[in-house]
XYZ file of C-alpha atoms in Angstrom:
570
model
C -28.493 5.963 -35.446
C -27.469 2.480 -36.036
C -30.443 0.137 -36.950
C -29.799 -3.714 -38.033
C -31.664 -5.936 -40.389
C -31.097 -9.607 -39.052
C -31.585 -12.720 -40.899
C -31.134 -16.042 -39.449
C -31.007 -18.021 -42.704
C -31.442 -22.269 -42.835
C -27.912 -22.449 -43.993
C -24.697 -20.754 -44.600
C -25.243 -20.713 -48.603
C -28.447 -19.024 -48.158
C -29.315 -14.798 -48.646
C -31.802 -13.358 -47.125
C -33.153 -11.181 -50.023
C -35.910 -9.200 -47.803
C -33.480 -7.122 -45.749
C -31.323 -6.260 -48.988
C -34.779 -4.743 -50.064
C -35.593 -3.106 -47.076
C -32.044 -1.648 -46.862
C -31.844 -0.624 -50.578
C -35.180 0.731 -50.346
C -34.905 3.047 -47.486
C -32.104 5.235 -49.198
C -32.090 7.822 -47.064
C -31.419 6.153 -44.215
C -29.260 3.511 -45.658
C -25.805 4.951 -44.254
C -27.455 3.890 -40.614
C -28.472 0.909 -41.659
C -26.370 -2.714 -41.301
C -27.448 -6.090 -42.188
C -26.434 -9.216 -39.801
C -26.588 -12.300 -41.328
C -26.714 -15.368 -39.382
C -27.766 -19.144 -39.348
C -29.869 -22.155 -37.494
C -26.578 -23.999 -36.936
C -25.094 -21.495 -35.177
C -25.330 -20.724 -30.988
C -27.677 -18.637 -29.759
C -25.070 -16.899 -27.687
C -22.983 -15.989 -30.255
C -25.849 -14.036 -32.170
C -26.676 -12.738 -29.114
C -23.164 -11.417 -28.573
C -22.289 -10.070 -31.852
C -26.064 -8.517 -31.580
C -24.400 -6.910 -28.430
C -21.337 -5.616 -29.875
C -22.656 -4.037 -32.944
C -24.710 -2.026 -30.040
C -28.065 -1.217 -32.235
C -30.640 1.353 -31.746
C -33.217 0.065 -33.377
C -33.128 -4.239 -34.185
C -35.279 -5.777 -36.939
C -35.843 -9.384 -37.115
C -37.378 -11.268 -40.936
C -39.202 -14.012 -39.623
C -39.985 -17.507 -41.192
C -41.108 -20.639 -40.295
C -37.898 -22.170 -39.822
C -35.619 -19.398 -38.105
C -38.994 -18.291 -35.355
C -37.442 -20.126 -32.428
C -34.507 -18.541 -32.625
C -35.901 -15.448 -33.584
C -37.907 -14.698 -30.367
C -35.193 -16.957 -28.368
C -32.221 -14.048 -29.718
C -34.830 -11.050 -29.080
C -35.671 -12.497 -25.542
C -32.333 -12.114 -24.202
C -31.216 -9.121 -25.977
C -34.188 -7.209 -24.768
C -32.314 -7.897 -21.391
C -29.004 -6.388 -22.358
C -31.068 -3.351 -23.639
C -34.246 -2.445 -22.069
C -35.751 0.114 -23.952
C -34.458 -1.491 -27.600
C -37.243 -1.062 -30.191
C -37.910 -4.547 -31.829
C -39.603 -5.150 -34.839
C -40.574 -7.880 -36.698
C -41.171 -8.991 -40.248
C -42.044 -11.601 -42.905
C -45.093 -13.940 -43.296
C -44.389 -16.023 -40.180
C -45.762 -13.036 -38.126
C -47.797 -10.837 -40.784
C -51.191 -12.273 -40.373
C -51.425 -13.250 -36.507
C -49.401 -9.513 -35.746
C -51.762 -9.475 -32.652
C -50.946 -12.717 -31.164
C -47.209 -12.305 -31.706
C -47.334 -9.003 -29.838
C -49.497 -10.285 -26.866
C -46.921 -13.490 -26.921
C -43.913 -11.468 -26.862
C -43.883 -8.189 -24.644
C -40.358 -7.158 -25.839
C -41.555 -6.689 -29.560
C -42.115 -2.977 -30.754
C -44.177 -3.706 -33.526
C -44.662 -5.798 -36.714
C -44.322 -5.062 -40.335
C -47.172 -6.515 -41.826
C -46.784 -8.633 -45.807
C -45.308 -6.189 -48.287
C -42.291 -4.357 -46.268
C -40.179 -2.115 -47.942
C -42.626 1.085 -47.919
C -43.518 0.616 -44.652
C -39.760 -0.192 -43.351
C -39.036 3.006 -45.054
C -41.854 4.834 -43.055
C -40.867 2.993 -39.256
C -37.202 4.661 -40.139
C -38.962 7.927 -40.777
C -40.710 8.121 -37.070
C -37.250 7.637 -35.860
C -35.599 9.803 -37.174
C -38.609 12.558 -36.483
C -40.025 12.702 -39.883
C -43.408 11.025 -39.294
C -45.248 12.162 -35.877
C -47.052 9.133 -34.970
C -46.906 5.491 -35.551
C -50.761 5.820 -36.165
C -49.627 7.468 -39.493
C -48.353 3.949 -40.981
C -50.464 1.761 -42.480
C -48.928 -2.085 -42.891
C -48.033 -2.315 -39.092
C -49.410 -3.660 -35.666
C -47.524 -1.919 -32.789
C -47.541 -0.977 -28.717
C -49.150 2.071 -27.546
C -48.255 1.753 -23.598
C -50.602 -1.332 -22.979
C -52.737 -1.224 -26.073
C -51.757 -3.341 -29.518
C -52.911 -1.167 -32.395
C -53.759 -2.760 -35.992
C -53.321 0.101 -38.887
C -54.338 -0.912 -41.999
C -52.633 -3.002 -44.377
C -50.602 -0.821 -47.073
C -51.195 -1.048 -50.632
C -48.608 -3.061 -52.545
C -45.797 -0.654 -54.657
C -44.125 -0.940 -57.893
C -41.617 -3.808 -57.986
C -39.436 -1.977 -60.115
C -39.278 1.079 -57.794
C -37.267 -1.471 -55.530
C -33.706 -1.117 -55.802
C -30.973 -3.616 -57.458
C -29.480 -5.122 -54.187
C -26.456 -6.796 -55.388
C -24.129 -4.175 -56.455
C -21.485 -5.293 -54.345
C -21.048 -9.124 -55.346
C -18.246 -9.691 -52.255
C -20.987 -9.876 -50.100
C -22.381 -12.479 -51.361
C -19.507 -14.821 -52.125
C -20.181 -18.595 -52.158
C -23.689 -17.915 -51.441
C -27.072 -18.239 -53.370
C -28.093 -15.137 -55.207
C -31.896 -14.857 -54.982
C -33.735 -12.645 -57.589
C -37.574 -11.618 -57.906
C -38.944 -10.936 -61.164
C -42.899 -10.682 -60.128
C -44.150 -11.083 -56.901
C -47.693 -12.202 -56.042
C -49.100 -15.258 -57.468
C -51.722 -15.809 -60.246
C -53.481 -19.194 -58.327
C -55.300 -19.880 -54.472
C -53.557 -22.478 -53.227
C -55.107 -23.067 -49.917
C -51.952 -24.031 -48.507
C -50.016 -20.797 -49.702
C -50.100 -17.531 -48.340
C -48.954 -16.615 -52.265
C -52.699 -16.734 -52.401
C -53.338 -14.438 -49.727
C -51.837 -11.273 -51.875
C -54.073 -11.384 -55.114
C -51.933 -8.631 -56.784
C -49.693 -9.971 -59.327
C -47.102 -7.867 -60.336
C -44.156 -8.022 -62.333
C -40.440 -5.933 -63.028
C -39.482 -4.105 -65.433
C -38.113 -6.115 -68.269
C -35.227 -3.700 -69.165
C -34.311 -3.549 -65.811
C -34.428 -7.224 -65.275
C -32.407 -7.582 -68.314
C -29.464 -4.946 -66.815
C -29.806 -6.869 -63.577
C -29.380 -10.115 -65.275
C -26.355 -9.288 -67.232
C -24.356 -8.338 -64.166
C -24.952 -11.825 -62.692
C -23.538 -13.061 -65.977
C -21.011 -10.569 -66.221
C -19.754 -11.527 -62.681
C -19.821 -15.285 -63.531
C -22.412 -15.951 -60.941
C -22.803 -19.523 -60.239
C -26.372 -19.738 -59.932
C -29.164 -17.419 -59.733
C -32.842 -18.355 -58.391
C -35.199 -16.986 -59.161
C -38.200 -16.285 -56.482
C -41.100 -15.631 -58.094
C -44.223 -17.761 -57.412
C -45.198 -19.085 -60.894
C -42.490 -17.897 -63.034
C -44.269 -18.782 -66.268
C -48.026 -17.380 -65.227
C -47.056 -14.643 -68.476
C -45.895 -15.930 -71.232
C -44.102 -12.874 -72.587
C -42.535 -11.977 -69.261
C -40.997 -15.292 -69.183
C -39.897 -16.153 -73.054
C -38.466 -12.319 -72.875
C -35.769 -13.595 -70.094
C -35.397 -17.134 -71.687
C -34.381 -15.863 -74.701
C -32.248 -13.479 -72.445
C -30.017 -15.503 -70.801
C -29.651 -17.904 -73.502
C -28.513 -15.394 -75.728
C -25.838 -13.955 -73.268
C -25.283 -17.099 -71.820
C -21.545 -17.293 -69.901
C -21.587 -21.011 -70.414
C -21.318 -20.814 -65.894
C -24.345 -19.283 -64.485
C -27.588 -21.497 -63.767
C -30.993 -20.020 -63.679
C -33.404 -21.628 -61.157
C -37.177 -21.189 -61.983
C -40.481 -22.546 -60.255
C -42.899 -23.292 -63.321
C -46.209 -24.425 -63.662
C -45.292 -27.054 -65.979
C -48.821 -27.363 -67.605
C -48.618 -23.767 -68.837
C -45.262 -24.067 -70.749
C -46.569 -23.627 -74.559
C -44.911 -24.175 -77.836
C -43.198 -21.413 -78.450
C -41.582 -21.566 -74.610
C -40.675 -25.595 -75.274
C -39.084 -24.559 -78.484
C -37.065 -21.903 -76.779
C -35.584 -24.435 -73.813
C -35.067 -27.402 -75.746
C -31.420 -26.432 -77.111
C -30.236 -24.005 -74.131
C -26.609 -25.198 -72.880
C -27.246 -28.902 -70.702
C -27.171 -26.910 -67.249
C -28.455 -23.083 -68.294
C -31.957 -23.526 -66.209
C -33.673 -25.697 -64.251
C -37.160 -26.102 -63.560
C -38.993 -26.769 -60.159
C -42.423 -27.861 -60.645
C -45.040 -28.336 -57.721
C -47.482 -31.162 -58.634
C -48.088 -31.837 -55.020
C -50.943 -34.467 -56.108
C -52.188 -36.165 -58.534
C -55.676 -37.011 -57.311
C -58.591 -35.173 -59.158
C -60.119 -34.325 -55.900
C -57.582 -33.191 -53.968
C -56.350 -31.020 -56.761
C -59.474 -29.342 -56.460
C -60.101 -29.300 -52.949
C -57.302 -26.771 -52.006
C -57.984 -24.850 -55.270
C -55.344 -25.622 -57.672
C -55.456 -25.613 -61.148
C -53.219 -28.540 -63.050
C -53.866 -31.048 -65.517
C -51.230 -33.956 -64.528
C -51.587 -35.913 -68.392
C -50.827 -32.531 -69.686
C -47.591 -32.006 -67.106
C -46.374 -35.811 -67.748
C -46.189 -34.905 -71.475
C -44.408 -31.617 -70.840
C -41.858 -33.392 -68.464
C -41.212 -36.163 -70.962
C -40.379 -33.744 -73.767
C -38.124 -31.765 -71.584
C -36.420 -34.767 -70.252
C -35.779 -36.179 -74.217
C -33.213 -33.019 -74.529
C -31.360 -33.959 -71.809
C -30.339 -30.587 -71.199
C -32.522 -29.174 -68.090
C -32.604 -30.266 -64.945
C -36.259 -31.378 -63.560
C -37.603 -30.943 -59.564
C -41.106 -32.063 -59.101
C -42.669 -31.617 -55.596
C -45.282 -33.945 -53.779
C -46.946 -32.821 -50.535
C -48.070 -35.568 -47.937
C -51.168 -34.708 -45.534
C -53.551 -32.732 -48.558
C -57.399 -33.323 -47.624
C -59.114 -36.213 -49.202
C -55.009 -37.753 -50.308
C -55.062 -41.236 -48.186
C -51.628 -43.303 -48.013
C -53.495 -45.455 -51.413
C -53.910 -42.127 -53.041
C -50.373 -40.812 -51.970
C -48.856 -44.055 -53.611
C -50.453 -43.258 -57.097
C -49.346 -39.755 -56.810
C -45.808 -40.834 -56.090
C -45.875 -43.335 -58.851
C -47.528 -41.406 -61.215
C -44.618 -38.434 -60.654
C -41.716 -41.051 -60.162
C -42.447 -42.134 -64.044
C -41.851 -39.220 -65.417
C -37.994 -39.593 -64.484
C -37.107 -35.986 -62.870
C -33.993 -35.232 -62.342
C -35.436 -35.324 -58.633
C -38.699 -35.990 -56.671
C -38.986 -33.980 -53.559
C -41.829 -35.727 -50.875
C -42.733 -32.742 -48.669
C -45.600 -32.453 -45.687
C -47.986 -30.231 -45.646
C -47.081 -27.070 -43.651
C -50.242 -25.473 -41.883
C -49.502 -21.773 -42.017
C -51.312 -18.503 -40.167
C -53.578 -17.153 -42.433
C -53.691 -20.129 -44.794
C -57.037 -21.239 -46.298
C -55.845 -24.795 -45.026
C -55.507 -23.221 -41.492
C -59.002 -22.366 -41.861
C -60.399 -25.458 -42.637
C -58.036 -27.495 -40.258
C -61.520 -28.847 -38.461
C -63.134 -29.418 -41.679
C -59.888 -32.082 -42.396
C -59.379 -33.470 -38.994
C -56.073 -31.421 -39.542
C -54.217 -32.143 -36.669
C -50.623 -30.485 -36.990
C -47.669 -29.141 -34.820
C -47.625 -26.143 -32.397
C -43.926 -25.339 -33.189
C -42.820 -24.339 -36.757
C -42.500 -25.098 -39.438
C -46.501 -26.323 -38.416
C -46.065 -29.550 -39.567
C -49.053 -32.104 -40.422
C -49.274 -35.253 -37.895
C -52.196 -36.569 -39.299
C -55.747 -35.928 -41.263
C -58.528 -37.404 -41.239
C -57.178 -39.779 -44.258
C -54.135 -40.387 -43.187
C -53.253 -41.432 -39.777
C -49.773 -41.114 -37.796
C -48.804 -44.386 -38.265
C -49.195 -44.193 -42.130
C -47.232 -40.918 -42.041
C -44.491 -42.433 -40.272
C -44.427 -44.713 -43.450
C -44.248 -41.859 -46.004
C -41.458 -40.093 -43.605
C -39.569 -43.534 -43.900
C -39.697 -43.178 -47.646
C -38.885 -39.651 -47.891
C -35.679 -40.338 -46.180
C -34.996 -42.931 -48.231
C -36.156 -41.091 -51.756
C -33.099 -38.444 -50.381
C -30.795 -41.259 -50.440
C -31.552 -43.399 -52.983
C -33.046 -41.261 -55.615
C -32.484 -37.444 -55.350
C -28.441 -37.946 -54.808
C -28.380 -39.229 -58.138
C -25.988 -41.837 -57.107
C -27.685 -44.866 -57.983
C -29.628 -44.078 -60.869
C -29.567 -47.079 -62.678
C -29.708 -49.826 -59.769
C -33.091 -47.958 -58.832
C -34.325 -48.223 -62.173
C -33.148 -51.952 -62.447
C -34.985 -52.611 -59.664
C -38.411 -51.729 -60.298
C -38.254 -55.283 -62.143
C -38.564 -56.408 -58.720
C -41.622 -54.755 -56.930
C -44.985 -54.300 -58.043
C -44.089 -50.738 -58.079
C -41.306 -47.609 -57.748
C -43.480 -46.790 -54.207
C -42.816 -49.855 -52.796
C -39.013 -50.131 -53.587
C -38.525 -46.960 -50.870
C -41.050 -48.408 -49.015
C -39.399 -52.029 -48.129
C -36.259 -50.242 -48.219
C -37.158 -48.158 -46.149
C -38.861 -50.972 -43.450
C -35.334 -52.987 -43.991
C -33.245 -49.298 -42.662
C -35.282 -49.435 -39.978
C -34.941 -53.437 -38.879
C -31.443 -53.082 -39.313
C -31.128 -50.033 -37.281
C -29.742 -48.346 -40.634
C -31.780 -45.542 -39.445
C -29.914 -44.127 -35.989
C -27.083 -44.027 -38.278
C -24.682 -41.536 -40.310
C -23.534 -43.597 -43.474
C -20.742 -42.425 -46.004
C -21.559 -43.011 -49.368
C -19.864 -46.120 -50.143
C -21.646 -48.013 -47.042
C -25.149 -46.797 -48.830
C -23.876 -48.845 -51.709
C -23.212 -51.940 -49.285
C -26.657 -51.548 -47.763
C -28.269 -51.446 -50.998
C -26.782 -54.883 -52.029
C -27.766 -56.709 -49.422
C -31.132 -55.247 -49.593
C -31.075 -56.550 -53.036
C -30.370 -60.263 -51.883
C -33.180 -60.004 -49.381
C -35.288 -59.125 -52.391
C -33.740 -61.175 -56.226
C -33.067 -64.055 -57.081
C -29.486 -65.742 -56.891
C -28.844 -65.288 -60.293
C -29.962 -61.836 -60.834
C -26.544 -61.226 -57.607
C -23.865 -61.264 -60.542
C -25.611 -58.029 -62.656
C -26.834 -56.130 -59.789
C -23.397 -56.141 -58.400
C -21.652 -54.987 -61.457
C -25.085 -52.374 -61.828
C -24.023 -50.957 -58.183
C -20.081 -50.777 -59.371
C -21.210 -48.834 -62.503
C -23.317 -46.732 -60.197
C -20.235 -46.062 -58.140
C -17.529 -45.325 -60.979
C -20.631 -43.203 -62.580
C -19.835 -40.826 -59.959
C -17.029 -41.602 -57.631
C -13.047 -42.246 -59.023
C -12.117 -44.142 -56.342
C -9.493 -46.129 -55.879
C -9.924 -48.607 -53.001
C -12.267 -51.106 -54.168
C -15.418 -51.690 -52.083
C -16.459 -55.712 -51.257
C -19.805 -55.644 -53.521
C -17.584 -55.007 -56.318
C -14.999 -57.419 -55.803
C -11.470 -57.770 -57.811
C -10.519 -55.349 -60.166
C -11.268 -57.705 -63.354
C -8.563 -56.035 -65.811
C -4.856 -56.939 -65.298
C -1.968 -55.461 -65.366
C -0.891 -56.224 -68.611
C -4.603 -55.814 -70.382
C -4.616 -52.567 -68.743
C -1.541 -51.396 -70.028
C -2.459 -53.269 -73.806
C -5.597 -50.882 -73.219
C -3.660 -47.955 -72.829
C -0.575 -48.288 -75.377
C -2.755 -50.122 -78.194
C -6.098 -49.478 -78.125
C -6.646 -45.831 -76.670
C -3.456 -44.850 -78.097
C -4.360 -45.567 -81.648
C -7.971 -44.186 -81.738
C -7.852 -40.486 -83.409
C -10.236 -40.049 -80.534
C -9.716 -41.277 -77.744
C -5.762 -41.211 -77.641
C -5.761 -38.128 -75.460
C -6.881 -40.447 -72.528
C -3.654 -42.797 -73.292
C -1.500 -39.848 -72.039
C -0.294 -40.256 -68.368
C -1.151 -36.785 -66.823
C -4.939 -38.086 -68.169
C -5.166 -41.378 -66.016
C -5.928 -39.880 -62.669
C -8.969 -38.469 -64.087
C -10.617 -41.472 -65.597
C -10.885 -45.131 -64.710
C -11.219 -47.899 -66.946
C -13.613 -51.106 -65.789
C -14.633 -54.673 -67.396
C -18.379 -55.412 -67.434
C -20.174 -58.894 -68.514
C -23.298 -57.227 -68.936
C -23.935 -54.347 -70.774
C -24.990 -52.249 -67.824
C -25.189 -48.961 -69.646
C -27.797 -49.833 -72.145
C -29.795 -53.359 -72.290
C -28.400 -55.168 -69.226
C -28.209 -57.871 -71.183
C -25.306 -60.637 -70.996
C -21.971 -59.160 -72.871
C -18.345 -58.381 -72.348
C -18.194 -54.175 -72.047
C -15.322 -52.102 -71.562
C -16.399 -48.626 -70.454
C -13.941 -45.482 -69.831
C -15.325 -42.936 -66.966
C -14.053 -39.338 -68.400
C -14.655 -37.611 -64.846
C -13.569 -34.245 -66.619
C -16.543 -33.939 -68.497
C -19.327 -34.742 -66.234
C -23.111 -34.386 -67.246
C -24.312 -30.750 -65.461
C -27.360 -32.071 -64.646
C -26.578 -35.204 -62.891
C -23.005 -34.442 -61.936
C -22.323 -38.175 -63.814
C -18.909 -39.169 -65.558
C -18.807 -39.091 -69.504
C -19.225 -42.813 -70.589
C -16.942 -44.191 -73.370
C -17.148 -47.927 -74.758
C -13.914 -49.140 -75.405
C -13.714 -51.744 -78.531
């Protein structure tokens, strides 16, 4: 029998973790069991084709909110090419409307309702004539000639009884490895259907720690980590910090989602001298208003996360991602600004602005009259307004999300930005006039490289300082540039190259050559990788009026921001 497990990830790098579960947990059926992996970018007609080729018996789709249109757009026309196909679905786009997506889509077998690697395992036993009836399996909705039967939902297993899925890392070259620790999720968010399974579970810690060593044995670039609230027990989590900092490869990156206002002492102590680039933290605040907060029943204490954020951001040595979610009941665009400012101040590493995704079976579906929730019928579900915030005003925070992509999370302009909150009456409104000139200029319709960003930027500056501030912000946006980029072709804002010749070689021969130091970057063979550039301001520290030399080292670039090593050349 040849059954197939296909994902249709968001993009190349991704895994789809589920049907390496369901695969490694239905052992005995395994040898008849193949996983196709595609993604969004690709043709429908080309799944469709492979689809045919590998000629299944029985086809399995995971379904999300981004890969549903082509899910039932694939099954649609393959269902032609094989008439009697069983189909099933899975995954929390159609586990808690299983009735409706039957009724919507006649070529569907059944669905695999939340939890799916028992149940997977008991679907592959009807077929293969070890289970009489369908009616047998709890955890699925299926077709009985013109009826749609609901069983029961299953009882959740034992995460460790799921098998390791990576044993063959070739499979999973240049991709993302995704890892689960705990499933479930200790808080309600009404937004989350986390919230919807109340039983919080958690792996093994010795085999988590066996697991984990053969990512770092196998040099794994970077491992993330899928569990809800990563931190919700302490000992769980300090157990694998201590872990991987103790076995540490000095290459693999751990990616955790934390509840940031949980992290105690004894957790802060353990982080706060890990290797600049061993973990990184993704923290949802999603609002700071009191009564939004607890209005879709979240628990967080924002003074409490700022504090955490700053002391994690003083060892410069962990990357920060902190989330905001536009469209929350009772969050109007005023409200949004002081969420965004309140977050922006606490300097992450990066500041994702998200919109509120109205999912089936979601408290917030629920309540959707309650809020004058008013979202989209296609997925992802998307929020077009509440009763708090209309369109036009989310127009205005999709305007500065855009812009927050460009201008903040790239990390590319890091201290221009900062520079020029001198200028507004606050962070919000930088993205939002820049984001009001992209659009006047017709910035918007258009793909930029990254050097024309820079060029855009400066002559939004002019629109926005004063004549004589032109001179520093110029040389701000050129140390910007040579923070990141060793280019060679000067762009206009920065003008002529301000060393000569002969002061560049006097650099070279007398200065970096005779420093115990920094004579290594005197050599030749060492000059392609670094660039030397005159400043009159000090643009690396005060701003303030003074003749700096700095050396860009683009060999030994921060890990967290990707930035060059700065030297200052007396």
């Amino acid at each position: 029998m040849n059954i197939i497990l296909t994902a249709i990830n968001a993009k190349y790098i991704h895994s789809n973790l589920a049907v390496y579960c369901l695969r490694a947990y239905a052992k005995p059926y395994k040898e008849d069991i193949q996983i196709a992996e595609y993604t969004i970018n690709q043709q429908i007609d080309d799944m469709i084709m492979d689809l045919y080729k590998r000629k299944p018996d029985i086809l399995c789709f995971s379904c999300y909110i981004w890969n549903i249109e082509y899910v039932e757009r694939v099954l649609r026309e393959i269902k032609k090419l094989f008439p009697s196909l069983p189909i099933w679905l899975g995954g929390p786009e159609v586990s808690y409307d299983s009735h409706n997506v039957l009724e919507r889509l006649p070529e569907v077998t059944g669905v695999i309702k939340g939890e799916g690697e028992q149940t997977f395992l008991e679907v592959m036993g009807y077929y293969h004539g070890k289970i009489h009836d369908l009616s047998e399996i709890d955890g699925i909705t299926y077709r009985n000639q013109d009826k749609i039967i609901e069983n029961p939902w299953r009882s959740v297993i034992d995460l460790s009884s799921v098998p390791f899925v990576y044993d063959h890392m070739e499979d999973f070259e240049h991709k993302i490895i995704y890892y689960e620790s705990s499933r479930g999720c200790p808080f309600s968010c009404s937004y989350c259907l986390s919230s919807i399974d109340k039983c919080l579970r958690f792996r093994n810690l010795s085999l988590v720690k066996k697991e984990l060593q053969f990512f770092i044995d196998h040099k794994v670039p970077q491992v993330k980590f899928v569990d809800r609230t990563f931190n919700c027990n302490h000992q769980h989590a300090l157990e694998i910090w201590r872990f991987i900092k103790e076995h540490d490869n000095g290459i693999t990156n751990f990616h955790f989602e934390v509840a940031a206002d949980l992290l105690n002492e004894e957790e802060l102590t353990l982080i706060s001298d890990m290797r600049p680039g061993l973990i990184q933290l993704e923290i949802g605040v999603q609002s700071t208003n009191p009564k939004t907060i607890n209005e879709i029943h979240r628990k967080m204490d924002f003074q409490k996360v700022a504090k955490i954020v700053d002391r994690i951001n003083a060892g410069h040595n962990i990357h920060q991602h902190l989330d905001l979610i536009a469209g929350l009941p009772y969050e109007d665009l005023e409200s949004f600004q002081k969420s965004f400012n309140d977050v922006y101040a606490v300097k992450p590493e990066q500041l994702q602005l998200g919109f509120l995704k109205v999912l089936k079976g979601s408290y917030m579906e629920q309540q959707k009259d309650a809020y004058g929730l008013v979202f989209k019928d296609i997925p992802p579900y998307e929020v077009l307004y509440t009763n708090w915030l209309p369109y036009d005003q989310m127009l205005i925070l999709k305007s500065i999300e855009n812009i927050v992509e460009i201008y903040y999370n790239s990390g590319q302009f890091s201290y221009t930005m900062r520079y020029l909150e001198h200028e507004f009456s606050s962070a919000f409104e930088i993205y939002r006039k820049l984001g009001e000139f992209y659009e006047s200029e017709g910035y918007h319709k258009m793909n930029h490289s990254r050097i024309s960003r820079y060029e855009i930027l400066f002559q939004f500056i002019k629109r926005h300082s004063s004549k004589e501030k032109l001179p520093f912000y110029q040389e701000l946006l050129t140390f910007d540039l040579y923070l990141r980029e060793n280019i060679k072709n000067r762009p206009d804002f920065a003008g002529e190259y301000s060393i000569g010749k002969e002061e560049l070689y006097y650099l070279y021969d007398e200065v970096l050559s005779k420093d115990p130091v920094l004579n290594v970057y005197a050599k030749k063979n060492m000059r392609k990788m670094m660039h030397i550039e005159k400043f009159h301001y000090a643009v690396h520290t005060d701003g303030k009026p003074a003749e700096t030399i700095l050396l860009f080292d683009y060999l030994e670039r921060n890990p967290l921001n990707h930035q060059a090593k700065i030297i200052s050349v007396k």
